[in-house]
């Protein structure tokens, strides 16, 4: 069974530039999550989708971050404009339902210079 | 105060040693508890769920004390391949499955 796919795997940008990440969850998984993991810390949830609806975006910095899952399958996360403190690994995870095991993708490693 | 707190380590142990990781959580609404493992530059993967009665999976034993809001993970007979960061994770009953991660405890098993 294919796992959660993410791209790109690495991205280097300058501050104030824009960047977008893509995630394709495991087939049939209704719930999709975006986490931010800063070096030395555990992942922190940014946004959770149930199909194409947002369940929780309480920790998403909405002035610069946006995410969508228009058709209830794959998802994009965008940062515009990026700040130095956005340097982190952005992990996408999916699960059958919101109480089921979450499976993580390999992540996108972002460096903002 | 962080909602889930772990000793960040690192723990450096010889092969064959027994090592214990501790974790505390502050929100009594926490419903489910897990240990995830994260290898260097890789994604987190579920190691085991933690049940009130305690549970064991081979060399790994997890314990939960709801009264003390304390979770532990014991690794017996450590192997070189156990070297990783171990993340303590809780899920609240009232937040749609959201996982709250501790900062992780790094383990390095040496020959």
Short mmCIF file of C-alpha atoms in Angstrom, two decimals:
data_model
loop_
_atom_site.label_atom_id
_atom_site.label_comp_id
_atom_site.label_asym_id
_atom_site.label_seq_id
_atom_site.Cartn_x
_atom_site.Cartn_y
_atom_site.Cartn_z
CA UNK A 1 0.00 0.00 0.00
CA UNK A 2 1.38 3.39 -0.98
CA UNK A 3 2.10 5.75 1.89
CA UNK A 4 1.57 9.47 2.24
CA UNK A 5 3.40 11.32 -0.54
CA UNK A 6 4.83 14.81 -0.17
CA UNK A 7 6.71 17.15 -2.45
CA UNK A 8 9.10 18.79 -2.66
CA UNK A 9 11.35 17.05 -0.15
CA UNK A 10 13.57 20.08 0.31
CA UNK A 11 13.11 23.78 -0.34
CA UNK A 12 15.37 26.77 0.25
CA UNK A 13 13.91 30.25 -0.14
CA UNK A 14 14.66 33.77 0.98
CA UNK A 15 12.53 35.53 3.55
CA UNK A 16 9.45 37.27 2.15
CA UNK A 17 9.24 34.76 -0.72
CA UNK A 18 6.32 32.37 -1.19
CA UNK A 19 6.40 28.59 -1.06
CA UNK A 20 3.88 25.78 -1.51
CA UNK A 21 3.92 22.19 -0.36
CA UNK A 22 1.85 19.32 -1.72
CA UNK A 23 0.51 16.21 -0.01
CA UNK A 24 -1.24 13.14 -1.37
CA UNK A 25 -2.70 11.05 1.48
CA UNK A 26 -3.18 7.31 1.61
CA UNK A 27 -6.07 6.30 -0.64
CA UNK A 28 -9.38 6.33 1.19
CA UNK A 29 -8.17 8.37 4.14
CA UNK A 30 -10.74 11.02 4.94
CA UNK A 31 -8.69 12.95 7.47
CA UNK A 32 -5.59 14.90 6.51
CA UNK A 33 -3.26 16.85 8.81
CA UNK A 34 -0.43 19.33 8.31
CA UNK A 35 2.14 19.55 11.10
CA UNK A 36 5.12 21.84 11.57
CA UNK A 37 8.19 20.37 13.27
CA UNK A 38 10.89 22.82 14.32
CA UNK A 39 14.31 21.35 15.05
CA UNK A 40 14.43 19.84 18.53
CA UNK A 41 10.67 19.92 19.02
CA UNK A 42 7.78 17.58 18.45
CA UNK A 43 5.39 18.13 15.55
CA UNK A 44 2.71 20.79 16.07
CA UNK A 45 -0.63 20.58 14.28
CA UNK A 46 -1.25 23.46 11.87
CA UNK A 47 -4.50 22.35 10.25
CA UNK A 48 -6.77 19.31 10.06
CA UNK A 49 -9.18 18.48 7.24
CA UNK A 50 -12.05 16.02 7.28
CA UNK A 51 -12.66 15.36 3.57
CA UNK A 52 -12.58 18.90 2.13
CA UNK A 53 -13.69 20.70 5.29
CA UNK A 54 -11.47 22.28 7.95
CA UNK A 55 -11.83 20.69 11.40
CA UNK A 56 -9.11 22.59 13.28
CA UNK A 57 -6.94 25.46 12.14
CA UNK A 58 -6.49 27.09 15.53
CA UNK A 59 -2.70 27.02 15.35
CA UNK A 60 -2.35 28.08 11.72
CA UNK A 61 -0.80 31.59 11.38
CA UNK A 62 -3.52 32.74 9.02
CA UNK A 63 -1.83 36.01 8.14
CA UNK A 64 0.78 34.07 6.15
CA UNK A 65 -0.24 30.40 5.99
CA UNK A 66 -3.08 28.94 3.96
CA UNK A 67 -4.11 25.40 3.11
CA UNK A 68 -6.73 23.76 0.96
CA UNK A 69 -8.04 20.34 0.14
CA UNK A 70 -10.52 21.21 -2.56
CA UNK A 71 -11.54 17.76 -3.76
CA UNK A 72 -11.08 15.99 -0.44
CA UNK A 73 -7.99 14.12 -1.60
CA UNK A 74 -4.66 15.88 -2.00
CA UNK A 75 -3.81 19.11 -0.24
CA UNK A 76 -1.53 22.11 -0.54
CA UNK A 77 -0.04 24.27 2.20
CA UNK A 78 1.23 27.72 1.28
CA UNK A 79 3.35 30.26 3.11
CA UNK A 80 3.31 33.85 1.85
CA UNK A 81 5.48 35.68 2.80
CA UNK A 82 7.93 33.38 4.56
CA UNK A 83 9.81 34.39 7.70
CA UNK A 84 13.07 33.03 9.09
CA UNK A 85 11.17 31.29 11.90
CA UNK A 86 9.21 29.24 9.34
CA UNK A 87 12.32 27.09 8.80
CA UNK A 88 11.10 23.65 9.80
CA UNK A 89 9.95 20.29 8.49
CA UNK A 90 6.35 20.31 7.27
CA UNK A 91 4.76 16.92 7.77
CA UNK A 92 1.56 15.73 6.21
CA UNK A 93 -0.35 12.87 7.83
CA UNK A 94 -3.57 11.05 7.02
CA UNK A 95 -5.94 8.67 8.75
CA UNK A 96 -9.14 6.81 7.95
CA UNK A 97 -10.97 8.88 10.53
CA UNK A 98 -10.07 11.36 13.22
CA UNK A 99 -9.74 8.69 15.91
CA UNK A 100 -7.67 6.33 13.77
CA UNK A 101 -3.91 5.91 13.51
CA UNK A 102 -2.19 8.75 11.70
CA UNK A 103 0.39 7.88 9.06
CA UNK A 104 3.00 10.48 8.26
CA UNK A 105 4.63 11.37 4.97
CA UNK A 106 8.40 11.96 4.66
CA UNK A 107 8.01 15.70 5.13
CA UNK A 108 9.24 18.80 3.32
CA UNK A 109 12.33 20.37 4.85
CA UNK A 110 12.11 24.18 4.47
CA UNK A 111 14.99 26.55 5.03
CA UNK A 112 14.27 30.28 4.95
CA UNK A 113 17.36 32.48 4.53
CA UNK B 1 4.02 24.94 30.70
CA UNK B 2 3.90 22.55 27.74
CA UNK B 3 0.92 20.22 27.56
CA UNK B 4 3.16 17.16 27.08
CA UNK B 5 6.61 17.17 28.68
CA UNK B 6 9.44 14.74 28.22
CA UNK B 7 13.06 14.57 29.32
CA UNK B 8 14.85 15.68 26.12
CA UNK B 9 17.91 13.54 26.82
CA UNK B 10 20.00 12.46 25.04
CA UNK B 11 20.18 9.08 26.65
CA UNK B 12 23.41 7.30 25.76
CA UNK B 13 23.32 3.63 26.72
CA UNK B 14 25.31 0.49 25.86
CA UNK B 15 23.76 -2.36 23.93
CA UNK B 16 21.76 -4.65 26.18
CA UNK B 17 20.89 -1.92 28.68
CA UNK B 18 17.40 -1.21 29.94
CA UNK B 19 16.24 2.37 29.47
CA UNK B 20 13.11 4.14 30.66
CA UNK B 21 11.49 7.27 29.27
CA UNK B 22 9.07 9.38 31.25
CA UNK B 23 6.36 11.73 30.11
CA UNK B 24 3.79 13.88 31.86
CA UNK B 25 0.69 15.54 30.42
CA UNK B 26 -1.26 18.41 31.85
CA UNK B 27 -4.73 18.14 30.30
CA UNK B 28 -7.01 15.70 32.10
CA UNK B 29 -9.23 15.60 28.99
CA UNK B 30 -6.53 13.56 27.27
CA UNK B 31 -8.09 10.32 26.14
CA UNK B 32 -5.58 8.30 24.18
CA UNK B 33 -1.85 7.91 24.58
CA UNK B 34 0.89 6.76 22.27
CA UNK B 35 4.61 6.46 21.79
CA UNK B 36 5.92 7.36 18.35
CA UNK B 37 9.44 6.72 17.12
CA UNK B 38 11.26 9.14 14.83
CA UNK B 39 14.54 8.23 13.18
CA UNK B 40 16.95 10.98 12.22
CA UNK B 41 15.57 13.01 9.31
CA UNK B 42 12.58 10.68 8.96
CA UNK B 43 8.89 10.94 9.75
CA UNK B 44 7.35 9.83 13.06
CA UNK B 45 5.95 6.30 13.13
CA UNK B 46 3.61 4.79 15.68
CA UNK B 47 5.53 2.53 18.05
CA UNK B 48 2.69 1.54 20.36
CA UNK B 49 -0.48 2.71 21.99
CA UNK B 50 -0.53 2.99 25.77
CA UNK B 51 -3.35 1.46 27.79
CA UNK B 52 -4.32 1.95 31.42
CA UNK B 53 -3.57 -1.68 32.22
CA UNK B 54 -0.08 -1.38 30.75
CA UNK B 55 0.96 -3.17 27.60
CA UNK B 56 3.97 -4.92 26.22
CA UNK B 57 5.27 -5.49 22.70
CA UNK B 58 8.39 -7.60 22.71
CA UNK B 59 11.13 -5.63 24.43
CA UNK B 60 8.92 -2.54 24.83
CA UNK B 61 6.60 -1.93 27.77
CA UNK B 62 4.33 1.09 28.10
CA UNK B 63 2.57 2.21 31.27
CA UNK B 64 -0.07 4.85 31.94
CA UNK B 65 -1.01 6.38 35.29
CA UNK B 66 -4.09 8.55 34.75
CA UNK B 67 -4.17 9.76 38.36
CA UNK B 68 -0.63 11.12 38.08
CA UNK B 69 -1.00 12.01 34.37
CA UNK B 70 2.19 10.11 33.71
CA UNK B 71 3.25 7.84 30.84
CA UNK B 72 6.35 5.69 30.57
CA UNK B 73 8.17 3.58 28.03
CA UNK B 74 10.64 0.87 29.02
CA UNK B 75 13.02 -0.67 26.51
CA UNK B 76 14.77 -3.85 27.59
CA UNK B 77 17.88 -5.33 26.01
CA UNK B 78 18.49 -2.25 23.84
CA UNK B 79 19.71 -2.77 20.30
CA UNK B 80 21.74 -0.43 18.11
CA UNK B 81 18.64 -0.16 15.92
CA UNK B 82 16.67 1.33 18.83
CA UNK B 83 18.63 4.59 18.41
CA UNK B 84 16.01 7.21 17.57
CA UNK B 85 13.90 9.94 19.14
CA UNK B 86 10.89 8.72 21.10
CA UNK B 87 7.86 11.01 21.09
CA UNK B 88 5.20 10.90 23.77
CA UNK B 89 1.81 11.74 22.27
CA UNK B 90 -1.65 12.35 23.70
CA UNK B 91 -5.00 12.78 22.01
CA UNK B 92 -7.82 14.70 23.65
CA UNK B 93 -11.37 13.41 23.64
CA UNK B 94 -12.81 16.76 22.58
CA UNK B 95 -10.60 17.94 19.75
CA UNK B 96 -11.35 15.79 16.74
CA UNK B 97 -8.38 13.48 16.96
CA UNK B 98 -5.72 16.15 17.30
CA UNK B 99 -2.40 14.72 18.50
CA UNK B 100 -0.30 16.67 20.98
CA UNK B 101 3.38 15.74 20.83
CA UNK B 102 6.07 16.07 23.45
CA UNK B 103 9.43 17.38 22.33
CA UNK B 104 10.88 13.89 22.14
CA UNK B 105 13.62 12.01 23.99
CA UNK B 106 16.70 11.10 22.00
CA UNK B 107 18.18 7.66 22.54
CA UNK B 108 21.61 6.59 21.34
CA UNK B 109 22.56 2.94 21.82
CA UNK B 110 26.31 2.31 21.58
CA UNK B 111 28.15 -0.96 20.88
#
